[in-house]
Amino acid sequence: MSLFGRGRRTDLPEVEEEVATPEVVEEVAAVEETVAVDEPAPVRKAAPIADDIFAKLRAGSVVDVAEKAAVIAPTAPPAAEKKSVAKKVKEKPAVIAADPARFETRNEALAAQVVTAARKLKRVLADEQNSVLEHLRAKKSSLDIDAILGTVDEHALRYATAISDESMAAASAGAKSVKDSGGSSRRVTQKAISTHTTATIASGLVAGFREEARIAIGEAEGDREVLASLMRDVYRKWKMDSIDTHVDDIACSSYSKGAYLALEPGTSISWMVDPVSHCCSECEDNSLAGMVTRGDDFPTGDVHPPAHAGCRCLVCPA
């Protein structure tokens, strides 16, 4: 079978015979070498035929290479099959701006409760002082702090019971503040608020009072008269000054607890920082966390305000 079937020229039969001979192949090679060094090819009678031969050879080589490349090269996957990696854009949490009106509403609702609770606790402190002094007058009585004041739980429960009505009223006001967001006061129970108030008093008021009482016991060194005098000073300080600050903490905590409990589980809530006091950096972090599902913790580990003594932040539903 001839490689040049389609290039055969009918008007030059003698040239066709030369192509079939070995001599023509040598001439073609010679011409090819001449072309490679860019020297003018000698004028030969069969030159046009040789050019036609090389053109067909080059065309055939290009086709062969293309066909081989098509077989060897892996086919690109369709665009639909390519995995597109979407860039994950971290959305910034929506931070709720402080609403002064919410804080004013809270303060107005708690004003009367704070005054009443403070008065009741001062009365409890006065009664407690009399019991402590009577205990110290007994010569064989123990000077251990638990013997003088009772255990921490007993101490806290005594105060919490005295202001249970005020704590519940504060919680109810908190529940009312989120009514427009689906809050219901029916979710706020006396038991839940009593437990919360007792825990709040134990970690704040009672912890502070017992620390000062413990110092007084140590300074007295077993002298009952000295201890009685020191304990009078402790009670005087708390009745005159310290109790008021703690009552504010208890009332604000009960208010936030009521608002939190009133909301349906799964509700999105945020931590609103007091625009007046600006609280602390931890509370700012809670605020910057944006919306949190009710039941989950804020960055400080708290589920609702306050985060610490003196915190006046609010829980705010979406």
mmCIF file of C-alpha atoms in Angstrom:
data_model
loop_
_atom_site.group_PDB
_atom_site.id
_atom_site.type_symbol
_atom_site.label_atom_id
_atom_site.label_comp_id
_atom_site.label_asym_id
_atom_site.label_seq_id
_atom_site.Cartn_x
_atom_site.Cartn_y
_atom_site.Cartn_z
ATOM 1 C CA MET A 1 0.000 0.000 0.000
ATOM 2 C CA SER A 2 1.465 3.358 -0.993
ATOM 3 C CA LEU A 3 1.971 6.123 1.604
ATOM 4 C CA PHE A 4 1.400 8.747 -1.062
ATOM 5 C CA GLY A 5 -1.726 7.399 -2.748
ATOM 6 C CA ARG A 6 -3.521 10.693 -2.788
ATOM 7 C CA GLY A 7 -0.413 12.641 -3.827
ATOM 8 C CA ARG A 8 0.160 10.654 -7.054
ATOM 9 C CA ARG A 9 0.403 12.831 -10.201
ATOM 10 C CA THR A 10 -0.921 11.262 -13.419
ATOM 11 C CA ASP A 11 1.019 13.560 -15.773
ATOM 12 C CA LEU A 12 4.456 12.425 -14.557
ATOM 13 C CA PRO A 13 4.499 8.628 -14.470
ATOM 14 C CA GLU A 14 8.282 8.460 -14.625
ATOM 15 C CA VAL A 15 8.609 10.391 -11.357
ATOM 16 C CA GLU A 16 6.259 8.006 -9.605
ATOM 17 C CA GLU A 17 8.574 5.136 -10.415
ATOM 18 C CA GLU A 18 11.543 7.074 -8.997
ATOM 19 C CA VAL A 19 9.718 7.631 -5.722
ATOM 20 C CA ALA A 20 9.290 3.909 -5.321
ATOM 21 C CA THR A 21 13.074 3.348 -5.668
ATOM 22 C CA PRO A 22 15.547 3.661 -2.796
ATOM 23 C CA GLU A 23 17.384 6.438 -4.666
ATOM 24 C CA VAL A 24 14.399 8.797 -4.362
ATOM 25 C CA VAL A 25 14.275 8.240 -0.615
ATOM 26 C CA GLU A 26 17.933 9.224 -0.357
ATOM 27 C CA GLU A 27 17.251 12.348 -2.383
ATOM 28 C CA VAL A 28 14.372 13.218 -0.064
ATOM 29 C CA ALA A 29 16.631 12.818 2.929
ATOM 30 C CA ALA A 30 19.192 15.024 1.279
ATOM 31 C CA VAL A 31 16.630 17.684 0.628
ATOM 32 C CA GLU A 32 15.382 17.428 4.211
ATOM 33 C CA GLU A 33 18.885 17.956 5.553
ATOM 34 C CA THR A 34 19.325 20.894 3.239
ATOM 35 C CA VAL A 35 16.118 22.492 4.492
ATOM 36 C CA ALA A 36 17.187 21.951 8.105
ATOM 37 C CA VAL A 37 20.331 24.118 7.618
ATOM 38 C CA ASP A 38 18.351 26.780 5.760
ATOM 39 C CA GLU A 39 20.439 26.422 2.555
ATOM 40 C CA PRO A 40 18.734 26.853 -0.792
ATOM 41 C CA ALA A 41 17.744 23.491 -2.171
ATOM 42 C CA PRO A 42 19.210 22.556 -5.547
ATOM 43 C CA VAL A 43 16.815 22.851 -8.407
ATOM 44 C CA ARG A 44 15.755 19.383 -9.292
ATOM 45 C CA LYS A 45 13.084 18.209 -11.534
ATOM 46 C CA ALA A 46 11.405 16.226 -8.768
ATOM 47 C CA ALA A 47 11.524 19.096 -6.182
ATOM 48 C CA PRO A 48 7.806 19.981 -6.400
ATOM 49 C CA ILE A 49 6.968 16.362 -5.816
ATOM 50 C CA ALA A 50 9.377 16.193 -2.842
ATOM 51 C CA ASP A 51 7.790 19.293 -1.298
ATOM 52 C CA ASP A 52 4.396 17.692 -1.646
ATOM 53 C CA ILE A 53 5.718 14.543 -0.004
ATOM 54 C CA PHE A 54 7.133 16.461 3.000
ATOM 55 C CA ALA A 55 3.922 18.439 3.416
ATOM 56 C CA LYS A 56 1.950 15.223 3.598
ATOM 57 C CA LEU A 57 4.473 13.653 5.969
ATOM 58 C CA ARG A 58 4.321 16.659 8.286
ATOM 59 C CA ALA A 59 0.547 16.694 8.163
ATOM 60 C CA GLY A 60 0.465 12.987 8.899
ATOM 61 C CA SER A 61 2.904 13.404 11.797
ATOM 62 C CA VAL A 62 0.802 16.184 13.344
ATOM 63 C CA VAL A 63 -2.320 14.064 13.079
ATOM 64 C CA ASP A 64 -0.542 11.050 14.621
ATOM 65 C CA VAL A 65 0.803 13.126 17.516
ATOM 66 C CA ALA A 66 -2.604 14.693 18.133
ATOM 67 C CA GLU A 67 -4.273 11.282 18.119
ATOM 68 C CA LYS A 68 -1.681 9.858 20.533
ATOM 69 C CA ALA A 69 -1.998 12.883 22.805
ATOM 70 C CA ALA A 70 -5.753 12.458 22.805
ATOM 71 C CA VAL A 71 -5.324 8.867 23.941
ATOM 72 C CA ILE A 72 -2.635 9.555 26.566
ATOM 73 C CA ALA A 73 -3.881 12.835 28.018
ATOM 74 C CA PRO A 74 -6.578 12.368 30.671
ATOM 75 C CA THR A 75 -9.844 13.961 29.819
ATOM 76 C CA ALA A 76 -10.738 16.934 31.965
ATOM 77 C CA PRO A 77 -13.741 16.283 34.172
ATOM 78 C CA PRO A 78 -16.893 18.115 33.207
ATOM 79 C CA ALA A 79 -17.385 21.435 34.885
ATOM 80 C CA ALA A 80 -20.390 20.040 36.690
ATOM 81 C CA GLU A 81 -18.248 17.314 38.305
ATOM 82 C CA LYS A 82 -15.569 19.657 39.629
ATOM 83 C CA LYS A 83 -15.771 20.193 43.332
ATOM 84 C CA SER A 84 -16.161 23.850 44.031
ATOM 85 C CA VAL A 85 -14.781 24.921 47.386
ATOM 86 C CA ALA A 86 -16.863 27.747 48.702
ATOM 87 C CA LYS A 87 -14.989 30.240 50.784
ATOM 88 C CA LYS A 88 -16.298 30.229 54.294
ATOM 89 C CA VAL A 89 -17.026 33.763 55.313
ATOM 90 C CA LYS A 90 -17.198 34.096 59.067
ATOM 91 C CA GLU A 91 -20.152 36.272 59.793
ATOM 92 C CA LYS A 92 -19.819 38.690 62.662
ATOM 93 C CA PRO A 93 -22.435 38.137 65.358
ATOM 94 C CA ALA A 94 -25.148 40.735 65.520
ATOM 95 C CA VAL A 95 -24.540 42.866 68.593
ATOM 96 C CA ILE A 96 -27.633 44.399 70.137
ATOM 97 C CA ALA A 97 -27.151 48.056 71.001
ATOM 98 C CA ALA A 98 -27.934 48.999 74.580
ATOM 99 C CA ASP A 99 -31.450 50.327 75.020
ATOM 100 C CA PRO A 100 -31.536 52.844 77.899
ATOM 101 C CA ALA A 101 -35.320 52.497 78.123
ATOM 102 C CA ARG A 102 -34.998 48.848 79.183
ATOM 103 C CA PHE A 103 -32.706 49.780 82.052
ATOM 104 C CA GLU A 104 -34.948 52.610 83.160
ATOM 105 C CA THR A 105 -37.919 50.233 83.211
ATOM 106 C CA ARG A 106 -35.929 47.759 85.298
ATOM 107 C CA ASN A 107 -34.776 50.387 87.783
ATOM 108 C CA GLU A 108 -38.275 51.776 88.231
ATOM 109 C CA ALA A 109 -39.734 48.312 88.783
ATOM 110 C CA LEU A 110 -37.127 47.439 91.425
ATOM 111 C CA ALA A 111 -37.009 50.713 93.349
ATOM 112 C CA ALA A 112 -39.776 49.841 95.805
ATOM 113 C CA GLN A 113 -38.658 46.206 96.142
ATOM 114 C CA VAL A 114 -35.097 47.225 96.997
ATOM 115 C CA VAL A 115 -36.207 49.561 99.780
ATOM 116 C CA THR A 116 -38.483 46.953 101.347
ATOM 117 C CA ALA A 117 -35.942 44.136 101.034
ATOM 118 C CA ALA A 118 -33.190 46.253 102.614
ATOM 119 C CA ARG A 119 -35.404 47.108 105.556
ATOM 120 C CA LYS A 120 -36.325 43.460 106.110
ATOM 121 C CA LEU A 121 -32.740 42.265 105.937
ATOM 122 C CA LYS A 122 -31.581 44.899 108.408
ATOM 123 C CA ARG A 123 -34.214 43.637 110.801
ATOM 124 C CA VAL A 124 -32.965 40.084 110.299
ATOM 125 C CA LEU A 125 -29.406 41.244 110.959
ATOM 126 C CA ALA A 126 -30.491 42.911 114.191
ATOM 127 C CA ASP A 127 -32.218 39.739 115.386
ATOM 128 C CA GLU A 128 -29.232 37.674 114.320
ATOM 129 C CA GLN A 129 -26.856 39.940 116.219
ATOM 130 C CA ASN A 130 -28.822 39.406 119.423
ATOM 131 C CA SER A 131 -28.652 35.633 118.919
ATOM 132 C CA VAL A 132 -24.892 35.763 118.298
ATOM 133 C CA LEU A 133 -24.216 37.852 121.396
ATOM 134 C CA GLU A 134 -26.351 35.527 123.487
ATOM 135 C CA HIS A 135 -24.399 32.560 122.133
ATOM 136 C CA LEU A 136 -21.098 34.206 123.044
ATOM 137 C CA ARG A 137 -22.232 34.857 126.606
ATOM 138 C CA ALA A 138 -22.640 31.136 127.157
ATOM 139 C CA LYS A 139 -19.307 30.047 128.652
ATOM 140 C CA LYS A 140 -19.301 26.576 127.152
ATOM 141 C CA SER A 141 -20.576 27.515 123.693
ATOM 142 C CA SER A 142 -18.431 26.797 120.644
ATOM 143 C CA LEU A 143 -16.647 29.664 118.982
ATOM 144 C CA ASP A 144 -16.666 27.950 115.619
ATOM 145 C CA ILE A 145 -18.257 30.088 112.905
ATOM 146 C CA ASP A 146 -20.860 27.452 112.037
ATOM 147 C CA ALA A 147 -21.854 27.270 115.707
ATOM 148 C CA ILE A 148 -22.178 31.048 115.890
ATOM 149 C CA LEU A 149 -23.920 31.762 112.556
ATOM 150 C CA GLY A 150 -25.066 28.365 111.372
ATOM 151 C CA THR A 151 -23.890 26.691 108.158
ATOM 152 C CA VAL A 152 -23.626 28.630 104.931
ATOM 153 C CA ASP A 153 -26.850 27.092 103.611
ATOM 154 C CA GLU A 154 -28.732 27.867 106.820
ATOM 155 C CA HIS A 155 -27.377 31.387 106.885
ATOM 156 C CA ALA A 156 -28.338 32.088 103.261
ATOM 157 C CA LEU A 157 -31.770 30.505 103.595
ATOM 158 C CA ARG A 158 -32.509 32.706 106.599
ATOM 159 C CA TYR A 159 -31.942 35.853 104.551
ATOM 160 C CA ALA A 160 -33.654 34.513 101.407
ATOM 161 C CA THR A 161 -36.787 33.597 103.345
ATOM 162 C CA ALA A 162 -36.995 37.094 104.785
ATOM 163 C CA ILE A 163 -37.160 38.714 101.334
ATOM 164 C CA SER A 164 -38.922 35.976 99.348
ATOM 165 C CA ASP A 165 -41.845 38.257 98.421
ATOM 166 C CA GLU A 166 -39.577 40.992 97.110
ATOM 167 C CA SER A 167 -37.485 38.508 95.138
ATOM 168 C CA MET A 168 -40.588 37.065 93.502
ATOM 169 C CA ALA A 169 -41.908 40.540 92.699
ATOM 170 C CA ALA A 170 -38.596 41.408 91.023
ATOM 171 C CA ALA A 171 -38.699 38.184 89.004
ATOM 172 C CA SER A 172 -42.272 38.870 87.906
ATOM 173 C CA ALA A 173 -41.233 42.321 86.718
ATOM 174 C CA GLY A 174 -38.459 40.701 84.701
ATOM 175 C CA ALA A 175 -40.928 38.276 83.120
ATOM 176 C CA LYS A 176 -43.196 41.178 82.200
ATOM 177 C CA SER A 177 -40.299 42.951 80.463
ATOM 178 C CA VAL A 178 -40.062 40.168 77.841
ATOM 179 C CA LYS A 179 -43.794 39.632 77.345
ATOM 180 C CA ASP A 180 -43.656 41.118 73.836
ATOM 181 C CA SER A 181 -41.087 38.451 72.904
ATOM 182 C CA GLY A 182 -43.264 35.545 73.984
ATOM 183 C CA GLY A 183 -42.334 35.622 77.654
ATOM 184 C CA SER A 184 -44.817 34.132 80.091
ATOM 185 C CA SER A 185 -44.893 34.662 83.864
ATOM 186 C CA ARG A 186 -46.349 31.157 84.217
ATOM 187 C CA ARG A 187 -42.862 29.769 83.598
ATOM 188 C CA VAL A 188 -41.557 31.682 86.633
ATOM 189 C CA THR A 189 -42.225 29.641 89.782
ATOM 190 C CA GLN A 190 -41.751 30.536 93.435
ATOM 191 C CA LYS A 191 -39.546 27.494 93.938
ATOM 192 C CA ALA A 192 -37.214 28.417 91.082
ATOM 193 C CA ILE A 193 -36.838 31.998 92.289
ATOM 194 C CA SER A 194 -36.357 30.938 95.917
ATOM 195 C CA THR A 195 -33.579 28.543 94.918
ATOM 196 C CA HIS A 196 -31.938 31.199 92.759
ATOM 197 C CA THR A 197 -32.185 33.886 95.446
ATOM 198 C CA THR A 198 -30.699 31.613 98.107
ATOM 199 C CA ALA A 199 -27.751 30.774 95.852
ATOM 200 C CA THR A 200 -27.230 34.449 95.020
ATOM 201 C CA ILE A 201 -27.256 35.427 98.688
ATOM 202 C CA ALA A 202 -24.897 32.580 99.612
ATOM 203 C CA SER A 203 -22.265 33.593 97.051
ATOM 204 C CA GLY A 204 -22.548 37.314 97.727
ATOM 205 C CA LEU A 205 -23.977 38.664 100.958
ATOM 206 C CA VAL A 206 -23.330 35.619 103.150
ATOM 207 C CA ALA A 207 -19.837 34.992 101.761
ATOM 208 C CA GLY A 208 -18.812 38.580 102.488
ATOM 209 C CA PHE A 209 -20.374 38.691 105.932
ATOM 210 C CA ARG A 210 -18.856 35.383 107.039
ATOM 211 C CA GLU A 211 -15.411 36.448 105.876
ATOM 212 C CA GLU A 212 -15.518 39.456 108.204
ATOM 213 C CA ALA A 213 -16.934 37.332 111.031
ATOM 214 C CA ARG A 214 -14.116 34.820 110.530
ATOM 215 C CA ILE A 215 -11.534 37.605 110.821
ATOM 216 C CA ALA A 216 -13.162 38.800 114.051
ATOM 217 C CA ILE A 217 -13.067 35.288 115.517
ATOM 218 C CA GLY A 218 -9.370 35.037 114.697
ATOM 219 C CA GLU A 219 -8.529 38.407 116.227
ATOM 220 C CA ALA A 220 -10.418 37.614 119.435
ATOM 221 C CA GLU A 221 -8.213 34.560 120.050
ATOM 222 C CA GLY A 222 -10.850 32.894 122.192
ATOM 223 C CA ASP A 223 -11.745 35.940 124.280
ATOM 224 C CA ARG A 224 -15.541 36.054 124.278
ATOM 225 C CA GLU A 225 -15.859 39.681 125.332
ATOM 226 C CA VAL A 226 -13.452 40.817 122.628
ATOM 227 C CA LEU A 227 -15.262 38.698 120.052
ATOM 228 C CA ALA A 228 -18.635 40.123 121.117
ATOM 229 C CA SER A 229 -17.310 43.644 120.616
ATOM 230 C CA LEU A 230 -15.857 42.796 117.219
ATOM 231 C CA MET A 231 -19.087 41.140 116.088
ATOM 232 C CA ARG A 232 -21.043 44.253 117.062
ATOM 233 C CA ASP A 233 -18.783 46.228 114.744
ATOM 234 C CA VAL A 234 -19.363 43.747 111.931
ATOM 235 C CA TYR A 235 -23.131 43.927 112.253
ATOM 236 C CA ARG A 236 -23.095 47.704 112.509
ATOM 237 C CA LYS A 237 -21.136 48.022 109.288
ATOM 238 C CA TRP A 238 -23.457 45.702 107.404
ATOM 239 C CA LYS A 239 -26.645 47.308 108.647
ATOM 240 C CA MET A 240 -25.394 50.815 107.912
ATOM 241 C CA ASP A 241 -23.715 50.315 104.528
ATOM 242 C CA SER A 242 -22.857 46.922 103.028
ATOM 243 C CA ILE A 243 -26.356 45.450 102.992
ATOM 244 C CA ASP A 244 -27.691 48.063 100.547
ATOM 245 C CA THR A 245 -25.215 47.136 97.816
ATOM 246 C CA HIS A 246 -26.012 43.448 98.149
ATOM 247 C CA VAL A 247 -29.757 44.068 98.083
ATOM 248 C CA ASP A 248 -29.318 45.794 94.706
ATOM 249 C CA ASP A 249 -27.438 42.744 93.426
ATOM 250 C CA ILE A 250 -30.131 40.367 94.671
ATOM 251 C CA ALA A 251 -32.962 42.389 93.123
ATOM 252 C CA CYS A 252 -31.245 42.743 89.725
ATOM 253 C CA SER A 253 -30.380 39.057 89.691
ATOM 254 C CA SER A 254 -33.988 38.076 90.455
ATOM 255 C CA TYR A 255 -35.206 40.404 87.700
ATOM 256 C CA SER A 256 -32.902 38.812 85.109
ATOM 257 C CA LYS A 257 -33.783 35.324 86.314
ATOM 258 C CA GLY A 258 -37.475 36.077 85.877
ATOM 259 C CA ALA A 259 -36.932 37.377 82.343
ATOM 260 C CA TYR A 260 -34.813 34.355 81.458
ATOM 261 C CA LEU A 261 -37.272 31.793 82.816
ATOM 262 C CA ALA A 262 -40.234 33.517 81.166
ATOM 263 C CA LEU A 263 -38.776 33.025 77.686
ATOM 264 C CA GLU A 264 -39.456 29.802 75.841
ATOM 265 C CA PRO A 265 -36.485 27.391 75.630
ATOM 266 C CA GLY A 266 -34.660 27.841 72.326
ATOM 267 C CA THR A 267 -35.312 31.577 72.168
ATOM 268 C CA SER A 268 -32.400 33.670 70.904
ATOM 269 C CA ILE A 269 -31.164 36.045 73.577
ATOM 270 C CA SER A 270 -28.332 38.532 73.905
ATOM 271 C CA TRP A 271 -26.382 40.126 76.728
ATOM 272 C CA MET A 272 -27.103 43.863 76.967
ATOM 273 C CA VAL A 273 -24.486 45.909 78.803
ATOM 274 C CA ASP A 274 -25.607 48.781 81.024
ATOM 275 C CA PRO A 275 -24.910 51.974 79.009
ATOM 276 C CA VAL A 276 -24.247 53.923 82.221
ATOM 277 C CA SER A 277 -21.845 51.697 84.168
ATOM 278 C CA HIS A 278 -20.472 49.829 81.101
ATOM 279 C CA CYS A 279 -19.745 46.979 83.546
ATOM 280 C CA CYS A 280 -16.516 45.085 82.681
ATOM 281 C CA SER A 281 -14.574 43.474 79.836
ATOM 282 C CA GLU A 282 -16.103 40.052 80.546
ATOM 283 C CA CYS A 283 -19.598 41.447 80.109
ATOM 284 C CA GLU A 284 -18.453 43.196 76.933
ATOM 285 C CA ASP A 285 -17.343 39.797 75.623
ATOM 286 C CA ASN A 286 -20.785 38.397 76.397
ATOM 287 C CA SER A 287 -22.353 41.268 74.497
ATOM 288 C CA LEU A 288 -20.038 40.773 71.504
ATOM 289 C CA ALA A 289 -21.061 37.112 71.353
ATOM 290 C CA GLY A 290 -24.332 38.265 69.798
ATOM 291 C CA MET A 291 -27.355 36.012 69.946
ATOM 292 C CA VAL A 292 -27.183 32.877 72.091
ATOM 293 C CA THR A 293 -29.829 30.195 72.346
ATOM 294 C CA ARG A 294 -31.612 30.193 75.690
ATOM 295 C CA GLY A 295 -30.046 27.338 77.617
ATOM 296 C CA ASP A 296 -26.537 27.842 76.212
ATOM 297 C CA ASP A 297 -23.763 29.687 78.023
ATOM 298 C CA PHE A 298 -22.340 33.078 77.204
ATOM 299 C CA PRO A 299 -18.508 33.357 77.001
ATOM 300 C CA THR A 300 -18.234 33.923 80.781
ATOM 301 C CA GLY A 301 -20.105 30.673 81.442
ATOM 302 C CA ASP A 302 -23.236 32.455 82.634
ATOM 303 C CA VAL A 303 -26.646 31.849 81.085
ATOM 304 C CA HIS A 304 -27.927 35.315 81.990
ATOM 305 C CA PRO A 305 -26.853 38.430 83.927
ATOM 306 C CA PRO A 306 -25.461 39.261 86.378
ATOM 307 C CA ALA A 307 -21.991 37.856 85.807
ATOM 308 C CA HIS A 308 -20.645 39.144 89.132
ATOM 309 C CA ALA A 309 -21.417 41.435 92.058
ATOM 310 C CA GLY A 310 -22.243 44.917 90.835
ATOM 311 C CA CYS A 311 -23.149 43.743 87.316
ATOM 312 C CA ARG A 312 -26.219 45.581 86.040
ATOM 313 C CA CYS A 313 -26.516 44.005 82.591
ATOM 314 C CA LEU A 314 -29.788 42.711 81.147
ATOM 315 C CA VAL A 315 -30.881 39.664 79.183
ATOM 316 C CA CYS A 316 -32.478 40.767 75.917
ATOM 317 C CA PRO A 317 -34.531 38.517 73.591
ATOM 318 C CA ALA A 318 -34.153 38.788 69.822
#
